[in-house]
PDB file of C-alpha atoms in Angstrom:
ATOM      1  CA  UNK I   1     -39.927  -4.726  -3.456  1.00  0.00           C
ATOM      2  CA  UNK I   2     -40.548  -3.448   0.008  1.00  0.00           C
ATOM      3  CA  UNK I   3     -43.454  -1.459  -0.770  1.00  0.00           C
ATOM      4  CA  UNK I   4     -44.896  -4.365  -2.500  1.00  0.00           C
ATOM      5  CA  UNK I   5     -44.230  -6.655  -0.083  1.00  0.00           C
ATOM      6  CA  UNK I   6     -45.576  -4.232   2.885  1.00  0.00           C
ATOM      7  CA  UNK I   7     -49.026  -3.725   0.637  1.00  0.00           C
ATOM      8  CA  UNK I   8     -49.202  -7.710   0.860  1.00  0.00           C
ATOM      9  CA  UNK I   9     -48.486  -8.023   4.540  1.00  0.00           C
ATOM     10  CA  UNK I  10     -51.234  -5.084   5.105  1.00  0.00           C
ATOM     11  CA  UNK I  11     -54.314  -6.494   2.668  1.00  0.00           C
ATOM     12  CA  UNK I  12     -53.251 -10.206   3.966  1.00  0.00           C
ATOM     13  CA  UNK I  13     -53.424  -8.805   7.667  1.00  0.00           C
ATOM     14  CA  UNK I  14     -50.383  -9.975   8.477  1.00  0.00           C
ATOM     15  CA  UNK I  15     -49.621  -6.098   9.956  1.00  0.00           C
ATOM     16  CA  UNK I  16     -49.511  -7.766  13.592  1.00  0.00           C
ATOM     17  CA  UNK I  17     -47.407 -11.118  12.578  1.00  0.00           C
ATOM     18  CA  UNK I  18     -44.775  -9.768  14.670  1.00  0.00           C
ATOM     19  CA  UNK I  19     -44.156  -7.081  17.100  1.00  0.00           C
ATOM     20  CA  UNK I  20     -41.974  -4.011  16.590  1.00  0.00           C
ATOM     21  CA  UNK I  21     -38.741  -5.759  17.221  1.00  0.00           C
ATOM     22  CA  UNK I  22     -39.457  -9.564  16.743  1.00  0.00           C
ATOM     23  CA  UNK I  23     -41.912 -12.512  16.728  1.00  0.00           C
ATOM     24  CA  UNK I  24     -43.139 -13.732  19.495  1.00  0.00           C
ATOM     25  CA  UNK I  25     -40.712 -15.154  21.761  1.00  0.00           C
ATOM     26  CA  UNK I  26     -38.108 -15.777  19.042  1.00  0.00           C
ATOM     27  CA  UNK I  27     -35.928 -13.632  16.542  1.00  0.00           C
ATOM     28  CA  UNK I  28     -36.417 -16.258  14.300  1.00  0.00           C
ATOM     29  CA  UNK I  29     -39.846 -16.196  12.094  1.00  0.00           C
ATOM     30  CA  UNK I  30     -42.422 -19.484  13.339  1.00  0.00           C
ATOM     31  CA  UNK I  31     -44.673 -19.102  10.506  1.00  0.00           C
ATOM     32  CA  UNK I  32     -45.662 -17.701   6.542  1.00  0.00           C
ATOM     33  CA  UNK I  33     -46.829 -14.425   7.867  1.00  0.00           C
ATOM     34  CA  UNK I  34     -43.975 -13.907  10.428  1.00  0.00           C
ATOM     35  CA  UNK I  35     -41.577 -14.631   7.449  1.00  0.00           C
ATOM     36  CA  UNK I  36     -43.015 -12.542   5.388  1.00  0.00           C
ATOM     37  CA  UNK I  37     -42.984  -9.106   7.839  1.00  0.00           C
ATOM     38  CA  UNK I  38     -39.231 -10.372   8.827  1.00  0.00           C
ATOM     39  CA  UNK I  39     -38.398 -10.219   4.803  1.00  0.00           C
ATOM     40  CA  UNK I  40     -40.074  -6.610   4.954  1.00  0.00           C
ATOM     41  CA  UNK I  41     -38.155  -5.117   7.696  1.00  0.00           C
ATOM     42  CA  UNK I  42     -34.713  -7.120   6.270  1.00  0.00           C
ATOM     43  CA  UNK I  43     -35.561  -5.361   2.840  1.00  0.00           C
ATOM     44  CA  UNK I  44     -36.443  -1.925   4.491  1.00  0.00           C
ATOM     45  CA  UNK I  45     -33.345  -2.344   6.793  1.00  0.00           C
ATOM     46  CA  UNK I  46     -30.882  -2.753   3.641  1.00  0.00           C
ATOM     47  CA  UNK I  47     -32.962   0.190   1.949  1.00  0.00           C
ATOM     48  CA  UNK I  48     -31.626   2.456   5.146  1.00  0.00           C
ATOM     49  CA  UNK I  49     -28.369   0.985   4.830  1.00  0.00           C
ATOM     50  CA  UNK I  50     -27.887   2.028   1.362  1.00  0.00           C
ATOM     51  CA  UNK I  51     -28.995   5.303   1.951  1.00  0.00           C
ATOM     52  CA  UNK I  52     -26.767   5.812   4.715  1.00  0.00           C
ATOM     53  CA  UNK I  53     -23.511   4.353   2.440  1.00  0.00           C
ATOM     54  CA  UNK I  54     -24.821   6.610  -0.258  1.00  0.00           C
ATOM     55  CA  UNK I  55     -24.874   9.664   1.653  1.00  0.00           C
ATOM     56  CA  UNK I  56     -21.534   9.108   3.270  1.00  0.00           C
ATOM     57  CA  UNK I  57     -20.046   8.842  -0.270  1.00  0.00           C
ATOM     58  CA  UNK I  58     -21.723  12.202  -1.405  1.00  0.00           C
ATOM     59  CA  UNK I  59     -20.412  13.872   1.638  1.00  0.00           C
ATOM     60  CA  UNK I  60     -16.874  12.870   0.729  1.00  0.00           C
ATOM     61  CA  UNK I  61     -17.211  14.772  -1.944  1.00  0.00           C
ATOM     62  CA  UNK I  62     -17.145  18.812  -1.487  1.00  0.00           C
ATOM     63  CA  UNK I  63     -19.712  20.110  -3.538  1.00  0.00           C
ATOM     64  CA  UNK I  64     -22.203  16.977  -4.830  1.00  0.00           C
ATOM     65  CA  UNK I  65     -24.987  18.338  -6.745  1.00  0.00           C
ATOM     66  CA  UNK I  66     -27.143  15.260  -5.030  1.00  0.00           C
ATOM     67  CA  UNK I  67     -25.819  16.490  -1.651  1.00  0.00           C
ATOM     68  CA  UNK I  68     -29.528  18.354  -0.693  1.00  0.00           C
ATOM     69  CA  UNK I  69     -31.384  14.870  -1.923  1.00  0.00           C
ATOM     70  CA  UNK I  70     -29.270  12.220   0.123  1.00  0.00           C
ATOM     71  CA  UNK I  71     -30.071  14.748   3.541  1.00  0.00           C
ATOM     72  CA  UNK I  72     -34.163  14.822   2.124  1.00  0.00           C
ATOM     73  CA  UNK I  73     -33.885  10.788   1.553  1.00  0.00           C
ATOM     74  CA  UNK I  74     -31.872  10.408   5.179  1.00  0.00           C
ATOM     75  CA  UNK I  75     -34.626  12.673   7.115  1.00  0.00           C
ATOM     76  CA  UNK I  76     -37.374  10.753   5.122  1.00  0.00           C
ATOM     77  CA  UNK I  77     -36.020   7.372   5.987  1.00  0.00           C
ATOM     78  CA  UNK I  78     -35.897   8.256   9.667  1.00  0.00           C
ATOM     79  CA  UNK I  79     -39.344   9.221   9.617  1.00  0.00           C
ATOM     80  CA  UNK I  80     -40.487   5.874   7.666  1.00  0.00           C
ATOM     81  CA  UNK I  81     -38.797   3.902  10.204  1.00  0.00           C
ATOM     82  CA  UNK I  82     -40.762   5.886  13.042  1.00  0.00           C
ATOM     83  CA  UNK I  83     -43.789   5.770  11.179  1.00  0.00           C
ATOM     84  CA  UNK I  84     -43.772   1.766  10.795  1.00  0.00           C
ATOM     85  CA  UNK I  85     -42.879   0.853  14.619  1.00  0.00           C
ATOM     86  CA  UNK I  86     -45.714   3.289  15.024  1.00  0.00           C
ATOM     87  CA  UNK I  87     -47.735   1.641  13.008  1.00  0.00           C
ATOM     88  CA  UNK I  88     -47.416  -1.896  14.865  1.00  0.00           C
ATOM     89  CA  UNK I  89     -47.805  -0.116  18.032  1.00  0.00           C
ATOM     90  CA  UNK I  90     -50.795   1.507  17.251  1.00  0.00           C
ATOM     91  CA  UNK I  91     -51.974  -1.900  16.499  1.00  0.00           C
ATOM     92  CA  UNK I  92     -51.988  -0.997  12.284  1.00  0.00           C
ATOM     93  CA  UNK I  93     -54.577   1.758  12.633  1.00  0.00           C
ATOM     94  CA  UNK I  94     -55.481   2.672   9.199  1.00  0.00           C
ATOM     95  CA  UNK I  95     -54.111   6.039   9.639  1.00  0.00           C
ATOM     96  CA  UNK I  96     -50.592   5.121  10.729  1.00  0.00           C
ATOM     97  CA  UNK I  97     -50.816   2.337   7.907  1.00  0.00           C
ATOM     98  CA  UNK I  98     -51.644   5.267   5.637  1.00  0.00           C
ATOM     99  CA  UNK I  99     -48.839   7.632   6.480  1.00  0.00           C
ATOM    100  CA  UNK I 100     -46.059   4.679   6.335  1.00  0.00           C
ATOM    101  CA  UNK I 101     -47.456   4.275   2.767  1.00  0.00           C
ATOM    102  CA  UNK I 102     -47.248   7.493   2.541  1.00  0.00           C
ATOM    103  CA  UNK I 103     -43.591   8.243   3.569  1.00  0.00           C
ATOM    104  CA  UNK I 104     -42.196   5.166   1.673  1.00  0.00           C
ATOM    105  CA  UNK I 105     -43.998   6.517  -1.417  1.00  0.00           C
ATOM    106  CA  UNK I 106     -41.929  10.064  -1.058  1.00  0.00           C
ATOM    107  CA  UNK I 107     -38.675   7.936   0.336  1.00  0.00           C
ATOM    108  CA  UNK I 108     -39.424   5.959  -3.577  1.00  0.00           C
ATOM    109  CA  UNK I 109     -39.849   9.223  -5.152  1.00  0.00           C
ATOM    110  CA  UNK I 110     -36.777  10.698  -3.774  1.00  0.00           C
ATOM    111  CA  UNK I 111     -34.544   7.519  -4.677  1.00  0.00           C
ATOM    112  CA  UNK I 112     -35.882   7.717  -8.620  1.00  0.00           C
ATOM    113  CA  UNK I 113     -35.613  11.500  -8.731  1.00  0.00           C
ATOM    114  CA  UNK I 114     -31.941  11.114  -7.361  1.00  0.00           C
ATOM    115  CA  UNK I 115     -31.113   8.117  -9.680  1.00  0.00           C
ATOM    116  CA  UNK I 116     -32.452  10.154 -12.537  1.00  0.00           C
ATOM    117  CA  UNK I 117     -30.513  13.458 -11.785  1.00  0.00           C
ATOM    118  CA  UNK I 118     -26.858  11.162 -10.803  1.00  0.00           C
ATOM    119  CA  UNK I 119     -27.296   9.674 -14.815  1.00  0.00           C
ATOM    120  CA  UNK I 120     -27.092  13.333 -15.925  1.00  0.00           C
TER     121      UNK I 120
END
């Protein structure tokens, strides 16, 4: 859902609705594109959350075969955060917009791979 909903807030232009850490003069979103770039940064921050309770419940454990993936899916989610405030502050250049795609597509690949491999 959060790639999704990012693809919609980039092709709608909505990339600049808000700043990096909130809309306008409010924390509050004013307005259908503000709401919708609030929903994708609530949705990416429970994403990180997740990953973060996941890994601290593999790490309990001594020798988790998904140990290696939860420290590949915590570096990757640092780097997607850094790469979307980078994105807003380089005013959505194409490039940054490219490699935020980029790292949430790995960050989805990562989460899948893991899922498939924990059902084993």
């Amino acid at each position: 859902m959060t790639i999704g909903l990012g693809a919609y807030i980039k092709h709608q232009h909505y990339g600049l609705a808000c700043g990096w850490l909130g809309c306008n003069d409010s924390v509050l979103p004013a307005s259908l594109p503000e709401l919708l770039q609030t929903s994708h940064r609530a949705l990416a921050f429970i994403v990180t959350g997740y990953i973060i309770f996941l890994a601290v419940q593999i790490f309990k454990e001594h020798n988790h075969p998904l140990k290696n993936r939860i420290m590949v899916a915590l570096v990757v989610v640092i780097l997607q955060v850094i790469a979307g405030i980078a994105t807003i502050l380089s005013f959505v250049l194409l490039s940054m917009a490219v490699l935020h795609l980029a790292i949430g597509t790995i960050l989805f690949a990562i989460i899948i791979e893991g899922r498939i491999m924990s059902t084993r």
